[in-house]
Coordinates of C-alpha atoms (C1' of nucleotides) in Angstrom, one line a residue:
Chain H
M1425 CA 5.6 141.8 182.7
E1426 CA 8.0 142.4 179.9
L1427 CA 7.9 138.7 179.0
A1428 CA 4.2 138.4 179.3
R1429 CA 3.7 141.5 177.2
A1430 CA 5.8 140.0 174.4
G1431 CA 4.8 136.4 174.5
G1432 CA 1.9 135.7 176.8
P1433 CA 1.9 133.5 179.9
D1434 CA 4.1 130.8 178.5
A1435 CA 6.8 133.3 177.9
V1436 CA 7.0 134.1 181.6
V1437 CA 10.2 132.0 182.1
L1438 CA 12.0 132.3 185.4
R1439 CA 15.5 132.1 184.1
E1440 CA 14.8 134.7 181.4
A1441 CA 13.2 137.0 184.0
T1442 CA 16.4 136.9 186.1
R1443 CA 18.5 137.5 183.0
I1444 CA 16.5 140.7 182.4
V1445 CA 17.0 141.8 185.9
G1446 CA 20.6 141.0 185.7
V1447 CA 20.8 138.4 188.4
V1448 CA 21.6 134.8 188.7
P1449 CA 18.6 132.4 188.1
N1450 CA 18.3 131.0 191.6
A1451 CA 18.2 134.5 193.1
A1452 CA 14.5 134.5 192.0
Y1453 CA 13.8 132.0 194.8
R1454 CA 14.4 134.8 197.3
H1455 CA 11.2 136.4 196.0
F1456 CA 9.0 133.6 194.7
A1457 CA 8.4 130.1 196.0
D1458 CA 8.6 128.8 192.5
R1459 CA 7.8 129.6 188.8
D1460 CA 4.1 129.3 189.3
E1461 CA 4.1 131.9 192.0
L1462 CA 6.0 134.3 189.8
L1463 CA 3.5 133.7 187.0
A1464 CA 0.5 134.2 189.3
E1465 CA 1.8 137.6 190.3
V1466 CA 2.4 138.6 186.7
C1467 CA -1.2 137.5 185.9
T1468 CA -2.6 139.5 188.7
A1469 CA -0.6 142.6 187.6
A1470 CA -1.8 142.1 184.0
M1471 CA -5.4 142.0 185.2
H1472 CA -4.9 145.2 187.2
E1473 CA -3.5 146.8 184.1
L1474 CA -6.7 145.9 182.2
A1475 CA -8.8 147.3 185.0
D1476 CA -6.8 150.5 185.1
R1477 CA -7.3 151.0 181.4
M1478 CA -11.0 150.4 181.8
A1479 CA -11.2 152.9 184.7
A1480 CA -9.3 155.4 182.6
G1481 CA -11.8 155.0 179.7
I1482 CA -14.7 155.6 182.1
A1483 CA -13.0 158.7 183.6
R1484 CA -12.6 160.2 180.2
V1485 CA -16.4 160.3 179.8
R1486 CA -17.9 163.6 180.9
G1487 CA -21.4 164.0 182.3
K1488 CA -22.6 163.5 185.9
R1489 CA -23.6 160.2 187.4
G1490 CA -27.2 159.3 186.6
N1491 CA -27.4 161.1 183.4
P1492 CA -28.8 158.6 180.8
A1493 CA -26.6 159.5 177.9
A1494 CA -23.5 159.7 180.0
A1495 CA -24.2 156.4 181.7
Q1496 CA -24.5 154.8 178.3
R1497 CA -21.3 156.4 177.1
R1498 CA -19.5 155.1 180.2
L1499 CA -20.7 151.5 179.5
G1500 CA -19.5 151.9 175.9
A1501 CA -16.1 153.2 177.1
I1502 CA -15.7 150.1 179.3
G1503 CA -16.3 147.8 176.3
A1504 CA -14.1 149.9 174.0
A1505 CA -11.2 150.0 176.6
Y1506 CA -11.4 146.2 177.0
L1507 CA -11.2 145.6 173.3
E1508 CA -8.5 148.2 172.9
F1509 CA -6.4 146.5 175.6
A1510 CA -6.8 143.1 174.0
R1511 CA -5.7 144.5 170.6
A1512 CA -2.8 146.6 171.8
E1513 CA -1.5 144.2 174.4
P1514 CA -2.4 140.7 173.3
G1515 CA 0.3 139.1 175.5
L1516 CA -0.8 140.9 178.7
F1517 CA -4.4 140.2 177.9
A1518 CA -3.8 136.5 177.5
T1519 CA -1.8 136.5 180.7
A1520 CA -4.4 138.3 182.6
F1521 CA -6.8 135.4 182.0
A1522 CA -4.3 132.6 182.3
V1523 CA -4.3 131.8 186.0
P1524 CA -6.1 133.9 188.6
R1525 CA -9.4 132.7 189.9
Q1526 CA -12.5 134.9 190.2
H1527 CA -12.5 135.8 193.8
E1528 CA -9.1 137.3 193.5
Y1529 CA -10.1 140.2 191.3
A1530 CA -13.6 140.0 190.2
A1531 CA -15.3 141.0 193.4
R1532 CA -18.1 143.4 193.1
D1533 CA -16.3 145.8 195.4
T1534 CA -15.6 148.7 193.0
T1535 CA -13.0 150.3 195.1
D1536 CA -10.3 147.9 194.0
R1537 CA -11.0 148.4 190.3
T1538 CA -11.6 144.9 188.9
P1539 CA -13.0 144.5 185.4
L1540 CA -16.2 142.9 186.7
G1541 CA -16.6 145.5 189.4
L1542 CA -16.3 148.3 187.0
L1543 CA -18.8 146.7 184.7
C1544 CA -21.3 146.2 187.5
A1545 CA -20.9 149.8 188.6
A1546 CA -21.7 151.0 185.1
L1547 CA -24.7 148.8 184.8
D1548 CA -26.0 150.0 188.2
E1549 CA -25.7 153.5 187.0
L1550 CA -27.7 152.5 183.9
V1551 CA -30.5 151.4 186.2
E1552 CA -30.2 154.5 188.3
A1553 CA -30.4 156.6 185.1
G1554 CA -33.6 154.8 184.1
V1555 CA -32.0 153.3 181.0
L1556 CA -32.0 149.7 182.1
D1557 CA -35.1 148.0 183.6
P1558 CA -34.2 147.1 187.2
Q1559 CA -35.8 143.7 186.7
R1560 CA -33.4 142.9 184.0
R1561 CA -30.3 144.0 185.9
E1562 CA -29.5 140.9 187.9
G1563 CA -26.8 138.9 186.4
I1564 CA -26.8 140.7 183.1
E1565 CA -23.1 141.5 183.6
Y1566 CA -22.2 138.0 182.6
P1567 CA -23.6 137.9 179.1
I1568 CA -22.2 141.4 178.5
W1569 CA -18.8 140.5 179.8
S1570 CA -18.9 137.3 177.7
L1571 CA -19.8 139.2 174.6
V1572 CA -17.0 141.6 174.9
H1573 CA -14.5 139.0 176.0
G1574 CA -15.5 136.6 173.2
T1575 CA -15.0 139.3 170.6
A1576 CA -11.6 140.1 172.0
V1577 CA -10.6 136.4 172.0
L1578 CA -11.9 135.5 168.6
T1579 CA -10.4 138.5 166.8
G1580 CA -7.2 138.4 168.8
R1581 CA -5.6 135.0 169.0
G1582 CA -8.7 133.2 167.6
P1583 CA -10.0 132.3 164.2
L1584 CA -10.9 135.9 163.3
R1585 CA -7.4 137.1 163.9
D1586 CA -6.8 137.6 160.1
A1587 CA -9.6 140.0 159.7
S1588 CA -8.6 143.3 158.2
D1589 CA -8.7 146.5 160.3
A1590 CA -11.9 147.5 158.6
E1591 CA -13.6 144.2 159.3
L1592 CA -12.3 144.3 162.8
R1593 CA -13.8 147.7 163.4
R1594 CA -17.1 146.5 162.0
I1595 CA -17.1 143.4 164.2
E1596 CA -16.4 145.5 167.3
A1597 CA -19.1 148.0 166.4
R1598 CA -21.6 145.2 166.0
T1599 CA -20.6 143.8 169.4
L1600 CA -21.3 147.1 171.1
T1601 CA -24.6 147.5 169.1
F1602 CA -25.7 144.1 170.1
I1603 CA -25.2 145.0 173.8
A1604 CA -27.3 148.1 173.3
A1605 CA -30.0 146.0 171.7
G1606 CA -29.8 143.4 174.5
L1607 CA -30.2 146.1 177.1
A1608 CA -33.1 148.0 175.4
Chain I
M840 CA -6.0 113.9 170.1
E841 CA -5.6 112.0 173.3
L842 CA -3.0 114.4 174.5
A843 CA -5.0 117.5 173.4
R844 CA -8.1 116.1 175.1
A845 CA -6.2 115.6 178.4
G846 CA -4.1 118.8 178.5
G847 CA -4.8 121.2 175.7
P848 CA -2.5 122.3 172.9
D849 CA 0.6 122.5 175.0
A850 CA 0.2 118.8 175.9
V851 CA 0.5 117.8 172.2
V852 CA 4.1 116.7 172.5
L853 CA 5.7 114.9 169.6
R854 CA 7.7 112.4 171.6
E855 CA 4.7 111.6 173.8
A856 CA 2.6 111.0 170.8
T857 CA 5.0 108.5 169.4
R858 CA 5.2 106.8 172.8
I859 CA 1.4 106.3 172.7
V860 CA 1.6 104.9 169.2
G861 CA 4.4 102.6 170.3
V862 CA 7.0 103.9 167.9
V863 CA 10.4 105.6 168.1
P864 CA 10.3 109.4 168.3
N865 CA 11.8 110.2 164.9
A866 CA 9.3 108.0 163.2
A867 CA 6.9 110.9 163.5
Y868 CA 8.9 112.7 160.8
R869 CA 7.6 110.2 158.3
H870 CA 4.2 111.8 158.8
F871 CA 4.7 115.4 159.8
A872 CA 7.3 118.0 158.8
D873 CA 7.7 119.0 162.4
R874 CA 5.9 119.4 165.7
D875 CA 3.9 122.4 164.5
E876 CA 2.4 120.5 161.6
L877 CA 1.3 117.8 164.0
L878 CA -0.3 120.3 166.3
A879 CA -2.0 122.0 163.4
E880 CA -3.6 118.8 162.3
V881 CA -4.8 118.1 165.9
C882 CA -6.3 121.6 166.1
T883 CA -8.1 121.0 162.8
A884 CA -9.5 117.7 164.0
A885 CA -10.6 119.3 167.3
M886 CA -12.4 122.0 165.4
H887 CA -14.2 119.4 163.3
E888 CA -15.2 117.5 166.5
L889 CA -16.8 120.7 167.7
A890 CA -18.6 121.2 164.5
D891 CA -19.8 117.6 164.5
R892 CA -21.3 118.0 167.9
M893 CA -23.0 121.2 166.9
A894 CA -24.4 119.5 163.8
A895 CA -25.6 116.6 166.0
G896 CA -27.4 119.1 168.3
I897 CA -29.1 120.6 165.4
A898 CA -30.2 117.3 163.9
R899 CA -31.8 116.3 167.2
V900 CA -34.3 119.2 166.9
R901 CA -37.5 118.2 165.1
G902 CA -39.6 120.5 163.1
K903 CA -39.3 121.3 159.4
R904 CA -37.1 124.1 158.0
G905 CA -38.7 127.5 158.2
N906 CA -40.9 126.7 161.1
P907 CA -40.4 129.6 163.5
A908 CA -40.3 127.7 166.8
A909 CA -38.1 124.9 165.3
A910 CA -35.7 127.5 163.8
Q911 CA -35.3 129.1 167.2
R912 CA -34.8 125.7 168.9
R913 CA -32.1 124.9 166.3
L914 CA -30.3 128.1 167.1
G915 CA -30.5 127.3 170.8
A916 CA -29.2 123.8 170.2
I917 CA -26.2 125.2 168.5
G918 CA -25.3 127.4 171.4
A919 CA -26.0 124.6 173.9
A920 CA -23.8 122.1 172.0
Y921 CA -21.0 124.7 171.9
L922 CA -21.1 125.3 175.6
E923 CA -21.5 121.6 176.3
F924 CA -18.5 120.7 174.2
A925 CA -16.4 123.4 176.0
R926 CA -17.5 122.0 179.4
A927 CA -17.1 118.3 178.6
E928 CA -13.9 118.6 176.5
P929 CA -11.9 121.6 177.8
G930 CA -8.7 120.3 176.3
L931 CA -10.1 119.8 172.8
F932 CA -11.9 123.1 173.0
A933 CA -8.8 125.0 173.8
T934 CA -6.9 123.1 171.2
A935 CA -9.5 123.8 168.5
F936 CA -8.9 127.5 168.9
A937 CA -5.1 127.4 169.4
V938 CA -3.8 127.5 165.9
P939 CA -6.0 127.3 162.7
R940 CA -6.9 130.5 160.9
Q941 CA -10.4 131.4 159.9
H942 CA -10.4 130.5 156.3
E943 CA -9.5 127.0 157.1
Y944 CA -12.8 126.1 158.8
A945 CA -15.0 129.2 159.2
A946 CA -16.1 129.4 155.6
R947 CA -19.8 130.1 155.1
D948 CA -20.1 127.0 153.0
T949 CA -22.3 124.9 155.2
T950 CA -21.5 121.6 153.6
D951 CA -18.3 121.2 155.4
R952 CA -19.8 121.7 158.8
T953 CA -17.8 124.5 160.3
P954 CA -19.0 126.2 163.5
L955 CA -19.5 129.6 161.8
G956 CA -21.1 127.9 158.8
L957 CA -23.6 126.1 161.0
L958 CA -24.4 129.3 162.9
C959 CA -24.9 131.2 159.7
A960 CA -27.3 128.6 158.4
A961 CA -29.3 128.7 161.5
L962 CA -29.5 132.5 161.3
D963 CA -30.6 132.3 157.7
E964 CA -33.3 129.9 158.7
L965 CA -34.4 132.4 161.3
V966 CA -34.8 135.1 158.7
E967 CA -36.6 132.6 156.4
A968 CA -39.0 131.8 159.3
G969 CA -39.7 135.5 159.8
V970 CA -38.3 135.5 163.3
L971 CA -35.3 137.7 162.5
D972 CA -35.6 141.0 160.6
P973 CA -33.6 140.5 157.4
Q974 CA -32.1 144.0 157.9
R975 CA -30.5 142.9 161.1
R976 CA -29.2 139.7 159.7
E977 CA -25.9 140.8 158.1
G978 CA -22.9 140.2 160.4
I979 CA -25.0 139.3 163.4
E980 CA -23.3 135.9 163.5
Y981 CA -20.2 137.6 165.0
P982 CA -21.7 139.0 168.2
I983 CA -23.6 135.8 168.7
W984 CA -20.6 133.7 168.2
S985 CA -18.6 136.0 170.5
L986 CA -21.2 135.8 173.2
V987 CA -21.3 132.0 173.3
H988 CA -17.6 131.7 172.9
G989 CA -16.9 134.3 175.7
T990 CA -19.2 132.4 178.0
A991 CA -17.4 129.2 177.3
V992 CA -14.0 130.7 177.9
L993 CA -14.8 132.7 181.0
T994 CA -16.6 129.8 182.7
G995 CA -14.1 127.2 181.4
R996 CA -10.5 128.1 181.9
G997 CA -11.3 131.8 182.8
P998 CA -12.1 133.7 186.0
L999 CA -15.5 132.2 186.4
R1000 CA -14.2 128.6 186.4
D1001 CA -14.9 128.2 190.1
A1002 CA -18.6 128.9 189.8
S1003 CA -20.8 126.1 191.1
D1004 CA -22.9 124.0 188.7
A1005 CA -26.0 126.0 189.6
E1006 CA -24.3 129.3 188.9
L1007 CA -22.9 127.9 185.7
R1008 CA -26.3 126.8 184.5
R1009 CA -27.7 130.2 185.4
I1010 CA -24.9 132.0 183.5
E1011 CA -25.4 129.8 180.4
A1012 CA -29.2 130.4 180.5
R1013 CA -28.6 134.1 180.7
T1014 CA -26.3 133.9 177.7
L1015 CA -29.0 132.2 175.6
T1016 CA -31.7 134.6 176.9
F1017 CA -29.5 137.6 176.0
I1018 CA -29.1 136.3 172.5
A1019 CA -32.9 135.9 172.1
A1020 CA -33.3 139.5 173.4
G1021 CA -30.7 140.7 170.9
L1022 CA -32.5 139.0 168.1
A1023 CA -36.0 140.2 168.9
Chain X
dT503 C1' 30.4 154.4 220.7
dG504 C1' 31.7 150.2 219.5
dT505 C1' 31.0 145.3 218.9
dA506 C1' 28.4 140.8 218.1
dC507 C1' 25.0 138.9 215.6
dA508 C1' 20.9 138.1 212.7
dT509 C1' 18.9 139.0 208.2
dC510 C1' 18.7 138.4 203.6
dA511 C1' 19.6 139.4 198.4
dG512 C1' 22.5 137.5 195.5
dT513 C1' 26.5 133.9 194.0
dG514 C1' 28.6 129.8 191.7
dA515 C1' 28.2 125.4 190.4
dA516 C1' 25.6 121.7 189.4
dC517 C1' 21.5 118.3 188.8
dG518 C1' 18.2 115.8 186.0
dC519 C1' 14.8 116.3 182.7
dG520 C1' 12.3 116.1 178.5
dC521 C1' 12.1 118.2 174.5
dG522 C1' 12.6 118.7 169.1
dT523 C1' 15.4 117.3 165.7
dT524 C1' 19.3 115.0 162.7
dC525 C1' 21.9 111.1 160.9
dA526 C1' 22.8 106.8 158.6
dC527 C1' 20.5 102.6 158.7
dT528 C1' 17.2 98.3 158.0
dG529 C1' 13.7 95.5 156.4
dA530 C1' 9.3 94.7 154.5
dT531 C1' 6.3 95.6 150.6
dG532 C1' 5.0 96.5 146.0
dT533 C1' 6.3 97.2 141.0
dA534 C1' 8.8 96.7 136.4
dC535 C1' 10.8 94.0 133.2
Chain P
dT847 C1' 7.9 83.0 137.0
dG848 C1' 11.6 85.0 138.8
dT849 C1' 14.7 88.8 139.6
dA850 C1' 16.2 93.7 140.3
dC851 C1' 15.0 97.8 142.2
dA852 C1' 12.3 101.7 144.3
dT853 C1' 9.5 103.1 148.1
dC854 C1' 8.9 104.0 152.6
dA855 C1' 7.6 103.2 157.8
dG856 C1' 10.3 102.5 161.4
dT857 C1' 15.1 101.9 164.0
dG858 C1' 19.1 103.2 167.0
dA859 C1' 22.0 106.4 168.6
dA860 C1' 23.0 110.8 169.4
dC861 C1' 22.9 116.2 169.5
dG862 C1' 22.2 120.6 171.9
dC863 C1' 19.1 123.2 174.3
dG864 C1' 16.8 125.6 178.0
dC865 C1' 14.3 124.8 181.6
dG866 C1' 13.1 124.6 186.9
dT867 C1' 15.3 123.7 191.0
dT868 C1' 18.8 122.5 194.9
dC869 C1' 23.0 123.2 197.5
dA870 C1' 26.4 125.4 200.3
dC871 C1' 28.2 129.9 200.2
dT872 C1' 29.3 135.2 200.6
dG873 C1' 29.0 139.8 201.8
dA874 C1' 26.5 143.9 202.7
dT875 C1' 23.0 146.0 205.9
dG876 C1' 20.6 146.8 209.9
dT877 C1' 19.8 145.9 214.9
dA878 C1' 20.7 144.8 220.1
dC879 C1' 23.2 145.4 223.8

DNA sequence: TGTACATCAGTGAACGCGCGTTCACTGATGTAC
DNA sequence: TGTACATCAGTGAACGCGCGTTCACTGATGTAC
């Protein structure tokens, strides 16, 4: 995780990991079949870290379930936490999306706190609160996820990475506004 | 370009490139300062390739400038070309976004066919055609770009990569619909 | 209560590999006088 | 018209590096009888 945090998935190097732990390189093979398995576990952990931060963002919003304003703020908190994680931890963010496949962590089951699960729950609440038309609910998690993810990628490692903090904030704000417009 | 097409930015290996050309490895240093400079040029070329395909998609749409329906179809063609490129050429797509910074290719100047430039031009036409409220025009290229890019990334190398063709088509369709909703 | 044995994390040494990069060089091509 | 010289793409040989991975091993810990 230390390596991924500092340098992304490519920095997850088996020998270096054993060095950090203070152990001889081949000792790693007691715990992982090979380098790929090590990386896969780091990726999964990074994805959980992201989900945890999103869940924390949601938890910080007061207001009981079903309240329209609270439901909207919860959705906003999800997006904000996602973007914040990508900005604060670019290495972990890149790593989270480097290997694992969908079924491993994007299940709709919300109990295991996956990013997609949390988003779906928030959207369901929005329907429940009467903010989002039930007819528009199905599958709308994908464009929303894409929008936030795209913003994170373009402004992170992507072509917009050189934007100033002010520009960045404006771009992120527009992203969240656009989602609101798309839901209305 | 061959290497990037097949394996993304990491596959752009100096020695392998010289092997393909049929030349001794150090001959490369007659043309590039080092491996990074080689990669940078490949990235730029990949980005141009993307822009070219987008431009070709636009050109395929009939209807004169300012016509509302044609303007909308042109915007749709841009998004479709972007997603099509990401799907058909995942290696080049990843490479295009691996290194270059914004100012090198995302200028608003439309004459040099950059992705952002083409998108902005299409949005300007949408305003001109009376489809998009001029007040909403400023900066709206960013969420739109993010949305399409996010979809390309999540369904390409990302967690949604295992989706079936049918699911993929549905996700892409929802992406374009969401954009339309966001513009209305 | 004591002994034999299995388990298992870690050791030490070594492997082959492909990489980027440096060096002094050659030999063809074009240019100046 | 011919000769001297600069330019420059490519050569051949070598470097050090860090990587993932394999091998036979040790030594502590826990368990069965």
